[in-house]
Backbone as numpy.savetxt, mean C-alpha at the origin, in Angstrom:
# Nx Ny Nz CAx CAy CAz Cx Cy Cz
23.97 -17.39 8.37 25.07 -16.60 8.97 26.08 -16.31 7.85
26.63 -15.12 7.87 27.63 -14.71 6.92 28.99 -14.92 7.42
30.03 -14.70 6.66 31.42 -14.93 7.04 31.79 -14.14 8.29
31.21 -12.96 8.52 31.59 -12.17 9.66 30.68 -12.49 10.89
29.84 -13.52 10.78 29.00 -13.95 11.87 27.67 -13.15 12.00
27.36 -12.38 11.00 26.08 -11.63 11.10 25.00 -12.39 10.37
23.77 -12.09 10.85 22.57 -12.66 10.28 21.80 -11.57 9.57
21.10 -11.96 8.52 20.22 -10.95 7.82 18.90 -10.93 8.66
18.40 -9.72 8.82 17.11 -9.61 9.49 16.02 -10.13 8.55
15.00 -10.85 9.05 13.95 -11.44 8.25 12.96 -10.33 7.82
11.99 -10.72 6.96 10.94 -9.81 6.49 10.28 -9.15 7.73
9.80 -7.93 7.52 9.03 -7.14 8.50 9.88 -6.73 9.75
11.16 -6.74 9.55 12.09 -6.26 10.60 13.22 -5.44 9.93
14.00 -4.74 10.71 15.14 -3.96 10.21 16.17 -3.82 11.31
17.38 -3.45 10.84 18.47 -3.11 11.84 19.52 -2.29 11.12
20.13 -1.45 11.93 21.22 -0.64 11.39 22.52 -1.43 11.50
23.54 -1.00 10.73 24.83 -1.65 10.78 25.35 -1.78 12.18
25.82 -2.95 12.59 26.42 -3.17 13.91 25.46 -3.53 15.02
24.13 -3.53 14.65 23.15 -3.88 15.64 23.25 -5.30 16.09
22.89 -5.62 17.32 22.88 -6.99 17.84 21.54 -7.71 17.67
20.52 -7.01 17.29 19.20 -7.60 17.08 18.37 -6.85 16.04
17.32 -7.42 15.62 16.46 -6.80 14.58 15.28 -6.14 15.30
14.83 -5.06 14.74 13.65 -4.30 15.24 12.46 -4.57 14.36
11.31 -4.73 15.01 10.04 -5.04 14.28 9.54 -3.77 13.61
9.02 -3.85 12.41 8.41 -2.74 11.73 7.18 -2.30 12.54
6.81 -1.02 12.51 5.60 -0.59 13.21 4.38 -1.35 12.70
3.37 -1.40 13.57 2.11 -2.16 13.26 1.55 -1.65 11.93
1.11 -2.65 11.14 0.54 -2.36 9.86 1.54 -2.14 8.70
2.84 -2.23 9.04 3.85 -2.03 8.02 4.70 -3.29 7.79
5.31 -3.39 6.64 6.07 -4.54 6.27 7.40 -4.06 5.63
8.40 -5.02 5.57 9.65 -4.69 4.92 10.22 -6.01 4.28
11.16 -5.81 3.39 11.85 -6.91 2.81 12.97 -7.40 3.80
13.35 -8.62 3.62 14.48 -9.21 4.43 15.69 -8.35 4.16
16.49 -8.12 5.24 17.74 -7.31 5.10 17.51 -5.84 5.17
16.37 -5.36 5.57 16.18 -3.91 5.63 17.03 -3.25 6.65
17.53 -2.06 6.33 18.56 -1.39 7.24 18.06 -0.18 7.96
16.74 0.10 7.77 16.25 1.36 8.45 14.73 1.21 8.64
14.19 1.84 9.62 12.74 1.87 9.82 12.06 2.53 8.61
12.77 3.36 7.88 12.30 3.99 6.67 11.96 2.95 5.57
12.55 1.81 5.67 12.33 0.71 4.72 10.97 0.02 4.98
10.42 0.23 6.19 9.11 -0.37 6.50 8.05 0.46 5.77
7.10 -0.22 5.11 6.05 0.48 4.35 4.76 -0.29 4.49
3.67 0.40 4.14 2.35 -0.27 4.18 2.17 -1.21 3.01
1.43 -2.23 3.21 1.14 -3.17 2.14 0.29 -2.43 1.06
0.53 -2.64 -0.25 -0.25 -2.00 -1.29 -1.70 -2.12 -1.03
-2.46 -1.07 -1.39 -3.90 -1.04 -1.15 -4.64 -1.87 -2.17
-5.73 -2.40 -1.77 -6.68 -3.09 -2.67 -7.46 -2.06 -3.53
-7.99 -2.58 -4.59 -8.86 -1.67 -5.46 -9.95 -1.09 -4.62
-10.34 0.18 -4.89 -11.33 0.91 -4.11 -10.70 1.71 -2.97
-9.39 1.63 -2.81 -8.68 2.28 -1.77 -7.47 2.99 -2.37
-6.85 3.87 -1.57 -5.61 4.54 -2.06 -4.66 4.72 -0.85
-3.38 4.84 -1.10 -2.38 4.95 -0.10 -2.19 6.36 0.48
-2.15 6.49 1.80 -1.83 7.74 2.44 -0.59 7.45 3.39
-0.12 8.48 4.07 1.01 8.24 5.03 0.61 7.32 6.12
-0.72 7.24 6.40 -1.20 6.40 7.50 -1.74 5.07 7.10
-1.62 4.75 5.80 -2.16 3.49 5.30 -3.26 3.72 4.25
-3.95 2.59 4.03 -5.02 2.68 2.97 -6.26 3.41 3.44
-6.85 4.18 2.55 -8.13 4.86 2.81 -9.07 4.57 1.69
-10.36 4.42 1.98 -11.35 4.06 0.97 -11.58 5.29 0.02
-11.74 4.95 -1.24 -12.11 6.05 -2.27 -13.48 6.63 -1.85
-13.60 7.92 -2.02 -14.87 8.59 -1.76 -15.91 8.36 -2.88
-17.04 8.76 -2.64 -18.16 8.67 -3.63 -17.74 9.41 -4.85
-18.06 8.90 -6.03 -17.79 9.49 -7.37 -16.29 9.40 -7.74
-15.56 8.51 -7.07 -14.19 8.21 -7.41 -13.99 6.73 -7.44
-12.88 6.20 -7.97 -12.62 4.79 -7.98 -11.08 4.61 -8.09
-10.62 3.36 -7.76 -9.14 3.05 -7.93 -8.98 1.58 -8.23
-7.82 1.26 -8.80 -7.43 -0.10 -9.02 -6.47 -0.49 -7.95
-6.03 -1.78 -7.93 -5.04 -2.24 -6.92 -3.76 -1.36 -6.91
-3.23 -1.09 -5.71 -1.98 -0.35 -5.58 -2.01 1.11 -5.86
-3.17 1.72 -5.83 -3.34 3.10 -6.17 -2.78 4.04 -5.11
-2.28 5.22 -5.50 -1.80 6.24 -4.58 -2.83 7.35 -4.54
-3.88 7.29 -5.38 -4.93 8.24 -5.38 -6.14 7.61 -6.06
-7.29 8.25 -5.96 -8.54 7.79 -6.60 -8.80 8.58 -7.85
-9.35 7.93 -8.82 -9.72 8.64 -10.09 -11.12 9.21 -9.99
-11.27 10.41 -10.47 -12.57 11.10 -10.44 -13.41 10.53 -11.58
-14.68 10.28 -11.34 -15.58 9.89 -12.46 -15.80 11.14 -13.38
-16.01 10.86 -14.61 -16.24 11.97 -15.56 -17.53 12.71 -15.22
-17.72 13.92 -15.68 -18.92 14.73 -15.46 -20.14 13.88 -15.83
-21.16 13.91 -15.00 -22.37 13.23 -15.27 -22.39 11.76 -14.97
-21.26 11.22 -14.46 -21.12 9.82 -14.02 -20.92 9.75 -12.57
-21.23 8.68 -11.91 -21.16 8.58 -10.47 -20.71 7.15 -10.03
-20.23 7.03 -8.86 -19.85 5.78 -8.26 -20.11 5.77 -6.72
-20.16 4.63 -6.17 -20.29 4.41 -4.71 -18.96 4.62 -4.04
-19.01 4.78 -2.69 -17.76 4.81 -1.88 -17.02 3.47 -2.08
-15.72 3.50 -2.22 -14.91 2.28 -2.32 -15.02 1.55 -3.65
-15.38 2.31 -4.68 -15.54 1.67 -6.00 -14.21 1.19 -6.53
-14.20 0.00 -7.24 -12.97 -0.65 -7.65 -12.55 -0.44 -9.07
-13.45 -0.19 -9.92 -13.13 0.05 -11.39 -14.20 0.79 -12.06
-13.78 1.33 -13.18 -14.75 2.03 -14.07 -15.04 1.07 -15.20
-16.32 0.82 -15.38 -16.74 -0.13 -16.46 -17.57 0.67 -17.45
-17.44 0.30 -18.74 -18.17 0.94 -19.81 -19.28 -0.02 -20.35
-20.43 0.45 -20.47 -21.48 -0.36 -21.00 -22.41 0.55 -21.76
-22.44 0.47 -23.11 -23.30 1.27 -23.94 -23.11 2.73 -23.77
-21.86 3.15 -23.49 -21.55 4.59 -23.34 -21.73 5.14 -21.94
-22.35 4.41 -21.07 -22.45 4.87 -19.68 -21.36 4.30 -18.87
-20.85 5.17 -17.97 -19.74 4.71 -17.11 -20.28 4.64 -15.69
-19.95 3.52 -15.08 -20.32 3.34 -13.69 -19.23 2.55 -13.02
-19.21 2.58 -11.75 -18.13 1.92 -11.01 -18.72 0.91 -10.02
-17.97 -0.11 -9.76 -18.42 -1.15 -8.80 -17.51 -1.20 -7.63
């Protein structure tokens, strides 16, 4: 409790100034403690092999790959390929492939 009798909203909730209660972030979203707007609610960072969209994480398509926290997938170079949801580009004897 602060000097003025207010409580900070916990993680995954938010409230505007003067509110009497905290609001839960929408399903699948999270926020830091003390968030002041629903705009502060965000999706958890994506795992490798996925990328962030407005609606959450999406799996990288064939012939693309991503690392943790990506906002887009990387295209494999010409002549190289990867499976759907590939997590990294590895180099071995000049050949590039993704896992």
